[in-house]
Amino acid sequence: MERLKTNKTIGANPDSSGLGDLLSLTIVCKHFPGLTVQLHPDYKKFAFLFKGLCERVELTPTPIHTKGVYVENGTFGQYMLHAFGYTGDDTTPFIFVDMDKYLQAKEKIKNIKNPIIFKPNCSKRWSHIREYDPVYVQEELNKYIQKGHTPIQVGIKENYTPYDGCIHLPDLDLEELSALYKAVGFYFGTDTGDYHLMLAVGGTAVALVPEKNYPDYNPYQSIPHFCQRAQMQFVPKKYCK
């Protein structure tokens, strides 16, 4: 805890941090009130993640980049907390969702039968690992549809593979997306920042993860496997890239 007393500022460098990394910082803010979070101006859209969790968000072209401390069999979120001396069990991302936006999202989906969030795509940086044969993904999605669910497919238009049987809502504002996730409460798709966002708003999430081994990806470091709401579905090697 001594380290925390001398460093009340945490932050993330946009060159190496995505939504999932920023959500790891929300865990630190949750357990250590009064922190300042530094973000690059390009990350201004992420500032809402820390509303109600930190003392303030500071936009600066040279943000501090908070690094974790390795924990055997731990996740990146646990690495962050371990760096500040926290060794408890509550290590799942958390954010507050704007109530007005949440009510708007509830209104938007009120006539959709058993909605679930579906996101099969991820950033191009990770697509060679975390995106799979579309035929397999469609078959797995159809299992939810056959059970009476309506998938709402989200993502970014520049990297968006439309699937059959979905309501398509690409390019939603991130804060609006957070409210929608809370209103829906269930995610199925790839291991990306959106998976962790669903966990952060209190929902359940099922991540497709590769059965194939990759030197630069370990799902047990990414997925908070100790959380019952965080689930993994392993994709057979023949459907991996």
mmCIF file of N, CA and C in Angstrom, residues 2 11 15 37 64 74-75 93 97 112 117 128 134-136 150 198 202 206 226 237 241:
data_model
loop_
_atom_site.group_PDB
_atom_site.id
_atom_site.type_symbol
_atom_site.label_atom_id
_atom_site.label_comp_id
_atom_site.label_asym_id
_atom_site.label_seq_id
_atom_site.Cartn_x
_atom_site.Cartn_y
_atom_site.Cartn_z
ATOM 1 N N GLU A 2 2.135 1.123 0.363
ATOM 2 C CA GLU A 2 3.011 2.289 0.423
ATOM 3 C C GLU A 2 3.149 2.939 -0.935
ATOM 4 N N GLY A 11 -2.941 5.938 -15.088
ATOM 5 C CA GLY A 11 -3.286 6.337 -16.446
ATOM 6 C C GLY A 11 -2.943 5.277 -17.458
ATOM 7 N N ASP A 15 -0.964 4.206 -27.095
ATOM 8 C CA ASP A 15 -0.209 3.356 -28.011
ATOM 9 C C ASP A 15 -0.292 1.886 -27.631
ATOM 10 N N VAL A 37 -7.019 10.081 -12.752
ATOM 11 C CA VAL A 37 -6.781 9.243 -13.919
ATOM 12 C C VAL A 37 -6.330 10.124 -15.076
ATOM 13 N N ILE A 64 0.572 9.271 -17.665
ATOM 14 C CA ILE A 64 1.317 8.210 -17.006
ATOM 15 C C ILE A 64 0.764 6.876 -17.503
ATOM 16 N N GLY A 74 -3.048 -15.185 -12.735
ATOM 17 C CA GLY A 74 -3.891 -14.009 -12.573
ATOM 18 C C GLY A 74 -4.271 -13.374 -13.894
ATOM 19 N N THR A 75 -5.133 -12.374 -13.814
ATOM 20 C CA THR A 75 -5.549 -11.623 -14.989
ATOM 21 C C THR A 75 -4.842 -10.261 -14.994
ATOM 22 N N PRO A 93 -13.945 -5.690 -13.494
ATOM 23 C CA PRO A 93 -14.179 -4.286 -13.877
ATOM 24 C C PRO A 93 -15.550 -3.793 -13.431
ATOM 25 N N VAL A 97 -23.294 3.442 -14.915
ATOM 26 C CA VAL A 97 -23.969 3.760 -16.175
ATOM 27 C C VAL A 97 -24.943 4.909 -15.950
ATOM 28 N N ILE A 112 -38.029 -6.052 -28.358
ATOM 29 C CA ILE A 112 -37.122 -7.067 -28.904
ATOM 30 C C ILE A 112 -37.181 -8.302 -28.008
ATOM 31 N N ILE A 117 -26.423 -9.310 -26.727
ATOM 32 C CA ILE A 117 -25.417 -8.572 -27.491
ATOM 33 C C ILE A 117 -24.492 -9.571 -28.172
ATOM 34 N N HIS A 128 -6.261 -11.814 -36.009
ATOM 35 C CA HIS A 128 -5.643 -13.080 -36.426
ATOM 36 C C HIS A 128 -5.744 -14.155 -35.351
ATOM 37 N N PRO A 134 -16.375 -17.836 -39.993
ATOM 38 C CA PRO A 134 -17.747 -17.314 -39.885
ATOM 39 C C PRO A 134 -18.816 -18.402 -39.894
ATOM 40 N N VAL A 135 -18.547 -19.520 -40.555
ATOM 41 C CA VAL A 135 -19.522 -20.610 -40.591
ATOM 42 C C VAL A 135 -19.732 -21.167 -39.181
ATOM 43 N N TYR A 136 -18.625 -21.364 -38.469
ATOM 44 C CA TYR A 136 -18.704 -21.852 -37.088
ATOM 45 C C TYR A 136 -19.424 -20.834 -36.196
ATOM 46 N N THR A 150 -32.808 -12.856 -29.583
ATOM 47 C CA THR A 150 -32.591 -11.965 -30.729
ATOM 48 C C THR A 150 -31.235 -11.298 -30.566
ATOM 49 N N MET A 198 -19.353 -5.533 -20.757
ATOM 50 C CA MET A 198 -20.557 -6.197 -20.268
ATOM 51 C C MET A 198 -20.384 -6.624 -18.808
ATOM 52 N N GLY A 202 -22.315 -5.230 -14.993
ATOM 53 C CA GLY A 202 -23.034 -6.212 -14.188
ATOM 54 C C GLY A 202 -23.659 -7.362 -14.948
ATOM 55 N N VAL A 206 -20.126 -14.371 -22.488
ATOM 56 C CA VAL A 206 -19.516 -15.602 -22.980
ATOM 57 C C VAL A 206 -18.544 -15.231 -24.093
ATOM 58 N N PHE A 226 -12.362 -16.169 -12.580
ATOM 59 C CA PHE A 226 -12.821 -16.373 -11.200
ATOM 60 C C PHE A 226 -14.219 -15.800 -10.982
ATOM 61 N N LYS A 237 -9.659 -25.947 -32.900
ATOM 62 C CA LYS A 237 -8.528 -25.465 -33.668
ATOM 63 C C LYS A 237 -8.838 -25.311 -35.155
ATOM 64 N N LYS A 241 -7.776 -19.221 -36.898
ATOM 65 C CA LYS A 241 -6.942 -18.775 -38.020
ATOM 66 C C LYS A 241 -5.523 -19.305 -37.881
#
